[in-house]
Short mmCIF file of C-alpha atoms in Angstrom, two decimals:
data_model
loop_
_atom_site.label_atom_id
_atom_site.label_comp_id
_atom_site.label_asym_id
_atom_site.label_seq_id
_atom_site.Cartn_x
_atom_site.Cartn_y
_atom_site.Cartn_z
CA MET A 28 -19.22 20.41 2.00
CA ILE A 29 -17.01 18.10 -1.32
CA SER A 30 -14.19 20.28 -1.25
CA PRO A 31 -11.39 17.49 -3.46
CA LEU A 32 -7.91 18.93 -2.76
CA VAL A 33 -6.41 18.62 -6.61
CA GLN A 34 -3.19 18.81 -7.90
CA SER A 35 -2.98 22.60 -8.43
CA SER A 36 -4.41 23.26 -5.06
CA PRO A 37 -1.88 25.27 -2.78
CA PHE A 38 -2.75 23.17 0.19
CA LEU A 39 -0.99 19.82 -1.14
CA GLY A 40 1.72 19.21 1.13
CA ARG A 41 0.63 21.19 4.04
CA ALA A 42 0.63 18.92 7.05
CA VAL A 43 -2.40 18.53 8.06
CA HIS A 44 -3.96 19.67 11.78
CA PHE A 45 -6.04 17.27 13.57
CA SER A 46 -8.11 18.67 16.43
CA VAL A 47 -7.54 17.44 19.86
CA SER A 48 -9.49 17.74 22.91
CA LYS A 49 -11.09 15.58 25.77
CA GLN A 50 -14.66 15.93 23.75
CA SER A 51 -13.17 15.05 20.70
CA ILE A 52 -11.47 11.26 21.36
CA ALA A 53 -13.14 8.10 20.48
CA LYS A 54 -15.25 6.25 23.07
CA PRO A 55 -14.02 2.94 22.79
CA GLY A 56 -14.95 0.42 20.58
CA PRO A 57 -15.44 -1.04 17.17
CA VAL A 58 -13.77 1.19 13.98
CA LEU A 59 -15.06 1.37 10.48
CA GLY A 60 -12.78 1.35 7.82
CA ILE A 61 -12.90 2.10 3.83
CA GLU A 62 -10.14 1.81 1.56
CA THR A 63 -11.59 3.37 -2.14
CA SER A 64 -8.54 4.59 -3.14
CA CYS A 65 -7.77 2.84 -6.54
CA ASP A 66 -9.81 -0.16 -8.17
CA GLU A 67 -10.02 -1.83 -4.36
CA THR A 68 -13.13 -1.71 -2.19
CA GLY A 69 -11.99 -2.49 1.49
CA VAL A 70 -14.13 -2.51 4.15
CA ALA A 71 -12.89 -3.60 7.35
CA VAL A 72 -13.49 -3.42 11.28
CA TYR A 73 -10.86 -2.77 14.12
CA ASP A 74 -10.46 -3.05 17.61
CA CYS A 75 -7.79 -1.80 19.86
CA GLN A 76 -8.45 -4.25 22.40
CA ARG A 77 -10.03 -7.11 20.39
CA GLY A 78 -8.07 -6.49 17.13
CA LEU A 79 -9.25 -6.85 13.17
CA LEU A 80 -13.64 -8.26 13.67
CA ALA A 81 -13.85 -8.49 10.42
CA HIS A 82 -12.98 -7.61 6.97
CA GLU A 83 -13.85 -7.43 3.41
CA LEU A 84 -12.43 -7.20 -0.64
CA TYR A 85 -13.52 -6.53 -3.87
CA SER A 86 -11.65 -5.84 -6.80
CA GLN A 87 -12.20 -4.74 -10.07
CA ILE A 88 -9.83 -6.23 -11.59
CA ARG A 89 -12.02 -8.08 -14.30
CA MET A 90 -14.11 -4.86 -15.17
CA HIS A 91 -10.64 -3.32 -16.13
CA ALA A 92 -9.01 -6.10 -18.07
CA ASP A 93 -10.68 -5.23 -20.80
CA TYR A 94 -8.03 -1.96 -20.74
CA GLY A 95 -5.39 -2.85 -19.81
CA GLY A 96 -5.45 -0.49 -16.64
CA VAL A 97 -7.39 0.78 -14.14
CA VAL A 98 -10.38 3.27 -15.89
CA PRO A 99 -10.88 6.40 -12.75
CA GLU A 100 -14.45 7.05 -13.97
CA LEU A 101 -15.38 2.80 -13.94
CA ALA A 102 -13.25 3.05 -11.33
CA SER A 103 -15.65 5.34 -9.30
CA ARG A 104 -18.67 4.59 -10.10
CA ASP A 105 -17.90 0.46 -9.05
CA HIS A 106 -17.26 2.09 -5.46
CA VAL A 107 -20.38 3.27 -5.61
CA ARG A 108 -22.36 0.33 -6.60
CA LYS A 109 -20.14 -1.62 -4.40
CA LEU A 110 -19.47 0.34 -0.57
CA LEU A 111 -22.26 0.00 1.26
CA PRO A 112 -23.40 -3.49 1.15
CA LEU A 113 -19.75 -4.48 1.79
CA ILE A 114 -20.34 -2.77 4.59
CA ARG A 115 -23.33 -3.95 5.79
CA GLN A 116 -21.43 -7.87 4.68
CA THR A 117 -18.54 -6.50 6.88
CA LEU A 118 -20.83 -5.50 9.83
CA ARG A 119 -22.81 -9.17 9.88
CA SER A 120 -19.51 -10.92 9.60
CA ALA A 121 -18.07 -8.81 12.61
CA ASN A 122 -21.80 -9.70 14.47
CA LEU A 123 -21.87 -5.44 15.24
CA ARG A 124 -24.89 -3.04 14.21
CA MET A 125 -23.89 -0.09 12.38
CA ASP A 126 -25.01 1.89 16.29
CA GLU A 127 -22.16 -0.24 17.91
CA LEU A 128 -19.12 1.68 16.03
CA ALA A 129 -16.95 4.20 17.89
CA GLY A 130 -15.14 5.88 14.74
CA ILE A 131 -14.88 5.70 11.32
CA ALA A 132 -11.75 5.97 9.05
CA TYR A 133 -11.34 6.52 5.11
CA THR A 134 -8.33 6.53 2.79
CA ALA A 135 -8.53 10.33 2.09
CA GLY A 136 -5.72 10.26 -0.33
CA PRO A 137 -3.29 9.78 -1.90
CA GLY A 138 -5.20 7.90 -4.87
CA LEU A 139 -7.87 8.39 -7.49
CA VAL A 140 -9.84 11.78 -6.69
CA GLY A 141 -13.36 10.46 -7.70
CA ALA A 142 -12.72 6.71 -6.16
CA LEU A 143 -10.98 8.67 -3.16
CA LEU A 144 -14.21 10.96 -2.54
CA VAL A 145 -16.86 7.90 -2.51
CA GLY A 146 -15.32 6.11 0.27
CA ALA A 147 -15.19 9.74 2.09
CA ALA A 148 -18.39 10.88 1.14
CA CYS A 149 -19.81 7.32 2.92
CA ALA A 150 -17.73 7.56 6.35
CA ARG A 151 -18.37 11.56 6.41
CA SER A 152 -22.01 10.86 6.45
CA LEU A 153 -22.78 7.81 8.33
CA ALA A 154 -20.49 9.63 10.74
CA PHE A 155 -22.79 12.77 10.94
CA ALA A 156 -25.60 9.90 10.86
CA LEU A 157 -24.14 8.27 14.02
CA ASP A 158 -22.74 11.12 15.69
CA ILE A 159 -19.59 9.44 16.04
CA PRO A 160 -15.67 10.58 15.27
CA ALA A 161 -14.66 9.77 11.44
CA ILE A 162 -10.92 10.81 10.29
CA GLY A 163 -9.18 10.72 6.88
CA VAL A 164 -6.18 8.33 6.72
CA HIS A 165 -3.12 8.10 4.45
CA HIS A 166 -3.26 5.32 2.04
CA MET A 167 0.80 4.87 2.59
CA GLU A 168 0.65 5.17 6.68
CA GLY A 169 -2.11 2.25 5.86
CA HIS A 170 0.05 -0.08 4.26
CA LEU A 171 3.66 0.77 6.64
CA LEU A 172 1.21 -0.25 9.73
CA ALA A 173 -0.32 -2.76 8.42
CA PRO A 174 2.33 -5.18 10.10
CA LEU A 175 1.21 -4.61 13.48
CA LEU A 176 -2.38 -6.56 12.07
CA GLU A 177 -0.37 -9.62 13.23
CA SER A 178 0.78 -11.68 16.28
CA ASP A 179 4.39 -10.40 16.60
CA PRO A 180 4.36 -6.73 15.46
CA PRO A 181 7.18 -4.85 14.84
CA ALA A 182 7.68 -2.22 17.08
CA PRO A 183 9.52 1.79 16.41
CA PRO A 184 12.23 2.63 15.64
CA PHE A 185 12.52 0.77 12.16
CA VAL A 186 12.86 1.38 8.20
CA ALA A 187 10.14 0.84 6.26
CA LEU A 188 10.14 -0.30 2.63
CA LEU A 189 7.30 0.64 0.98
CA VAL A 190 6.77 -1.30 -2.80
CA SER A 191 3.63 -1.22 -4.53
CA GLY A 192 2.80 -0.30 -7.69
CA GLY A 193 2.53 3.40 -7.48
CA HIS A 194 5.30 4.13 -4.96
CA SER A 195 8.98 2.29 -3.63
CA MET A 196 9.96 4.13 -1.09
CA LEU A 197 12.26 4.22 2.08
CA ILE A 198 11.03 5.61 5.36
CA GLU A 199 12.47 5.98 8.71
CA VAL A 200 9.85 5.41 11.35
CA ALA A 201 10.83 6.95 15.25
CA ALA A 202 7.34 6.64 16.07
CA ILE A 203 4.14 5.78 14.21
CA GLY A 204 3.46 9.24 12.15
CA LYS A 205 6.78 10.24 12.74
CA TYR A 206 8.59 9.49 9.33
CA HIS A 207 10.92 10.48 7.26
CA LEU A 208 11.51 9.76 3.70
CA LEU A 209 14.63 8.14 2.88
CA GLY A 210 14.58 6.86 -0.33
CA ASP A 211 12.04 7.22 -3.10
CA THR A 212 11.51 6.02 -6.59
CA LEU A 213 12.30 8.43 -9.74
CA ASP A 214 10.55 6.81 -12.45
CA ASP A 215 8.18 3.73 -11.91
CA ALA A 216 7.79 2.39 -9.19
CA ALA A 217 8.85 -1.46 -8.63
CA GLY A 218 5.15 -2.98 -8.84
CA GLU A 219 4.45 -0.95 -12.14
CA ALA A 220 7.79 -2.58 -13.21
CA PHE A 221 6.60 -5.64 -12.90
CA ASP A 222 3.20 -4.90 -14.62
CA LYS A 223 4.54 -2.61 -17.37
CA THR A 224 7.13 -5.56 -18.08
CA ALA A 225 4.88 -8.30 -18.03
CA LYS A 226 2.57 -6.23 -20.62
CA MET A 227 5.35 -5.93 -22.71
CA MET A 228 5.99 -9.58 -22.51
CA GLY A 229 2.45 -10.53 -23.75
CA LEU A 230 0.75 -11.52 -20.30
CA PRO A 231 -2.16 -10.64 -19.03
CA TYR A 232 -3.57 -7.98 -17.06
CA PRO A 233 -2.77 -7.69 -14.20
CA GLY A 234 0.39 -8.94 -15.40
CA GLY A 235 2.93 -8.76 -12.28
CA PRO A 236 2.02 -11.31 -9.86
CA LEU A 237 1.74 -13.59 -13.39
CA LEU A 238 5.08 -13.06 -14.48
CA ALA A 239 6.11 -13.93 -10.68
CA LYS A 240 4.52 -17.12 -11.09
CA LEU A 241 6.40 -17.20 -14.56
CA ALA A 242 9.66 -16.67 -12.89
CA GLU A 243 9.25 -19.35 -10.98
CA HIS A 244 9.79 -21.50 -13.78
CA GLY A 245 12.97 -19.60 -15.41
CA GLN A 246 16.43 -20.77 -15.94
CA ALA A 247 18.71 -18.43 -13.23
CA GLY A 248 21.57 -16.57 -15.21
CA ARG A 249 20.50 -17.49 -18.80
CA PHE A 250 19.00 -13.01 -18.90
CA LYS A 251 21.40 -11.21 -16.16
CA PHE A 252 20.25 -7.31 -15.96
CA SER A 253 21.21 -4.20 -14.20
CA ARG A 254 20.69 -3.72 -10.79
CA PRO A 255 19.61 0.06 -11.02
CA MET A 256 21.30 2.98 -9.46
CA THR A 257 23.23 0.68 -6.63
CA ASP A 258 26.64 1.18 -8.53
CA ARG A 259 26.41 4.76 -6.40
CA PRO A 260 25.50 6.11 -3.26
CA GLY A 261 22.46 7.13 -1.96
CA LEU A 262 19.05 4.79 -1.50
CA ASP A 263 16.94 6.54 -4.71
CA PHE A 264 15.47 4.17 -6.90
CA SER A 265 14.88 3.75 -10.90
CA PHE A 266 13.09 0.73 -12.83
CA SER A 267 12.67 2.91 -16.35
CA GLY A 268 16.14 1.23 -17.47
CA LEU A 269 15.80 -2.30 -16.38
CA LYS A 270 12.37 -2.03 -18.46
CA THR A 271 14.43 -0.88 -21.12
CA GLN A 272 17.08 -3.61 -20.82
CA VAL A 273 13.99 -6.35 -20.65
CA LEU A 274 12.41 -5.57 -23.83
CA LEU A 275 15.40 -5.13 -25.88
CA ALA A 276 16.47 -8.63 -24.74
CA TRP A 277 12.40 -10.05 -25.12
CA GLN A 278 12.89 -8.57 -28.96
CA ALA A 279 16.24 -10.48 -29.35
CA HIS A 280 15.11 -13.77 -27.44
CA GLY A 281 11.32 -13.77 -27.35
CA SER A 282 11.39 -16.24 -29.96
CA THR A 283 13.13 -19.16 -28.29
CA PRO A 284 12.49 -22.00 -25.95
CA ASN A 285 11.45 -20.59 -22.46
CA ALA A 286 12.85 -17.39 -23.43
CA GLN A 287 9.51 -15.71 -21.37
CA ALA A 288 10.25 -17.25 -18.41
CA ASP A 289 13.33 -17.42 -18.16
CA ILE A 290 13.46 -13.46 -18.90
CA ALA A 291 10.58 -13.06 -15.96
CA ARG A 292 13.20 -14.13 -13.84
CA GLY A 293 16.17 -12.25 -14.43
CA PHE A 294 13.76 -9.24 -14.13
CA GLN A 295 12.42 -10.32 -11.01
CA GLU A 296 16.08 -10.96 -9.94
CA ALA A 297 17.43 -7.28 -10.59
CA VAL A 298 14.26 -6.16 -8.89
CA VAL A 299 14.58 -7.97 -5.59
CA ASP A 300 18.46 -7.38 -5.60
CA THR A 301 18.14 -3.80 -5.83
CA LEU A 302 15.37 -3.81 -3.20
CA LEU A 303 17.62 -5.72 -0.92
CA ILE A 304 20.78 -3.44 -1.61
CA LYS A 305 18.57 -0.17 -1.07
CA CYS A 306 17.29 -2.55 2.13
CA ARG A 307 20.45 -2.58 3.88
CA ARG A 308 21.91 0.72 2.80
CA ALA A 309 18.86 1.92 4.87
CA LEU A 310 18.85 -0.08 7.76
CA ALA A 311 23.51 0.62 8.25
CA GLN A 312 22.64 4.35 7.60
CA THR A 313 19.79 4.73 10.85
CA GLY A 314 21.58 1.62 12.60
CA ALA A 315 17.73 0.58 13.05
CA LYS A 316 17.66 -3.34 13.29
CA SER A 317 13.83 -4.44 12.30
CA LEU A 318 12.99 -3.61 8.05
CA VAL A 319 9.15 -3.40 7.66
CA ILE A 320 8.17 -4.06 4.06
CA ALA A 321 4.76 -3.69 2.89
CA GLY A 322 2.27 -3.08 -0.23
CA GLY A 323 1.62 -5.08 -3.20
CA VAL A 324 4.50 -6.64 -3.69
CA GLY A 325 5.39 -7.51 -0.07
CA ALA A 326 3.41 -9.98 -1.47
CA ASN A 327 6.05 -11.32 -3.70
CA ARG A 328 7.36 -15.01 -3.01
CA GLN A 329 11.15 -14.42 -3.56
CA LEU A 330 11.44 -11.11 -1.98
CA ARG A 331 9.88 -12.59 0.97
CA GLU A 332 12.74 -15.40 1.09
CA GLN A 333 15.56 -13.61 0.46
CA LEU A 334 14.86 -10.91 2.83
CA TYR A 335 14.11 -13.30 5.35
CA ALA A 336 17.86 -15.05 5.03
CA ALA A 337 19.39 -12.06 4.70
CA GLY A 338 17.77 -11.36 7.84
CA GLU A 339 19.09 -13.67 9.87
CA LYS A 340 22.73 -14.20 8.48
CA GLU A 341 23.37 -10.53 9.21
CA GLY A 342 21.03 -9.59 12.57
CA PHE A 343 18.22 -7.34 11.59
CA ARG A 344 14.20 -8.61 11.34
CA VAL A 345 11.88 -8.93 9.39
CA TYR A 346 7.74 -7.85 8.87
CA PHE A 347 6.08 -8.50 6.45
CA PRO A 348 1.74 -8.22 6.72
CA ARG A 349 0.14 -11.45 5.86
CA PRO A 350 -0.11 -11.51 1.11
CA GLU A 351 -3.79 -10.13 1.58
CA PHE A 352 -2.75 -7.57 3.55
CA CYS A 353 0.16 -6.19 1.21
CA THR A 354 -2.35 -5.20 -1.73
CA ASP A 355 -5.17 -2.69 -0.74
CA ASN A 356 -7.31 -3.83 1.70
CA GLY A 357 -9.27 -2.39 4.49
CA ALA A 358 -8.31 -3.49 7.75
CA MET A 359 -4.69 -0.94 7.33
CA ILE A 360 -6.80 1.49 7.36
CA ALA A 361 -9.21 1.15 10.44
CA LEU A 362 -6.23 -0.44 12.25
CA ALA A 363 -4.49 3.51 11.25
CA GLY A 364 -8.20 5.46 11.80
CA ALA A 365 -7.73 3.40 14.62
CA LEU A 366 -4.82 4.46 16.35
CA ARG A 367 -5.42 8.29 15.31
CA LEU A 368 -8.68 8.30 17.21
CA GLN A 369 -8.14 6.72 20.03
CA ALA A 370 -5.31 8.87 20.84
CA GLY A 371 -7.85 11.53 20.15
CA GLN A 372 -6.89 12.75 16.41
CA THR A 373 -9.96 14.33 14.14
CA GLN A 374 -11.04 16.00 11.64
CA GLY A 375 -13.74 18.83 10.99
CA PRO A 376 -16.59 17.52 9.18
CA GLU A 377 -15.90 18.54 5.72
CA ILE A 378 -15.60 16.20 2.95
CA SER A 379 -11.56 16.60 1.00
CA VAL A 380 -9.16 14.66 -0.19
CA ARG A 381 -5.82 14.35 -0.98
CA PRO A 382 -4.62 12.42 -4.47
CA ARG A 383 -1.27 13.74 -3.81
CA TRP A 384 -0.24 13.68 0.16
CA ASP A 385 3.38 14.26 1.80
CA LEU A 386 3.02 11.14 4.31
CA GLN A 387 5.60 13.24 5.97
CA THR A 388 3.44 15.65 6.77
CA LEU A 389 1.01 13.48 9.41
CA SER A 390 1.72 14.61 12.80
CA ALA A 391 2.95 11.65 15.46
CA LEU A 392 0.27 9.89 18.12
CA GLU A 393 1.18 11.92 21.37
#
């Protein structure tokens, strides 16, 4: 039965209940991870004893570039075309047969409902055919746990900053699965602000990474923008006003020499400073000594450098996943799913996804 939980559903925001029994506990072994929440088809195999065995990623950026953004229907159809070949390729890279898998994890939300259903239907069908457990993974939990893929992973408790095209949030992590939201964006996410600002300045899609590269060549101090919501208490974010400031600067100075690079630098400095100020506040509020940065904006070079420098000076430890695991990928889903399956958490055979899903409703690992 396919039952997408869409925005109007009364089940949205309800806690996810997993069945736990000795019979449902996954046998030790490799777990296949499938990520199809938006415009990246990601597949990976993770083993809790052996670590990450293989991962593959296909990006739809070229297809959506003609439209200046992701077209949901096109994204779903391309996942259908690419997912099974990518699974076969990943298993070959891991030197595994399909029947050697111990479980399957897939992104169940949040994300585009059609894209999510492609991954969920594929994962549930394979799990049923192989008679192995499957589990739907929260996309943002995958990002949050991505630093655990590294050789020196963080251990709870810690504070996590999740910054991507769709999210900018600070989370207090008491344990894996035990999350408390400290602050969220009131409008645009940081990555979304990067992309929209880049488009405003005439950069091609996706403009965020291009704007960040352009900022490296800009003159410091020529354009000084505000650090939104840092002049008041709290840990929420807002970047829409910053975009307006950039637009006014671009309209006034866009034709002057080096204006594009200089404005890009001023914008990036404002975003990075804002994130850094909020992270300091979150660490002080919780008393945590470890900070995890995840999501696509986590690959930003200036953000990494400033947070590392602040951590060394102020006595807190900063953890980033490698850049390839900052953006959407199957490895983070395979890891998150493997941990939950190892703890004995499974779900029923129905195919259900959650386009909106509160991270705080997840159950903690026992």
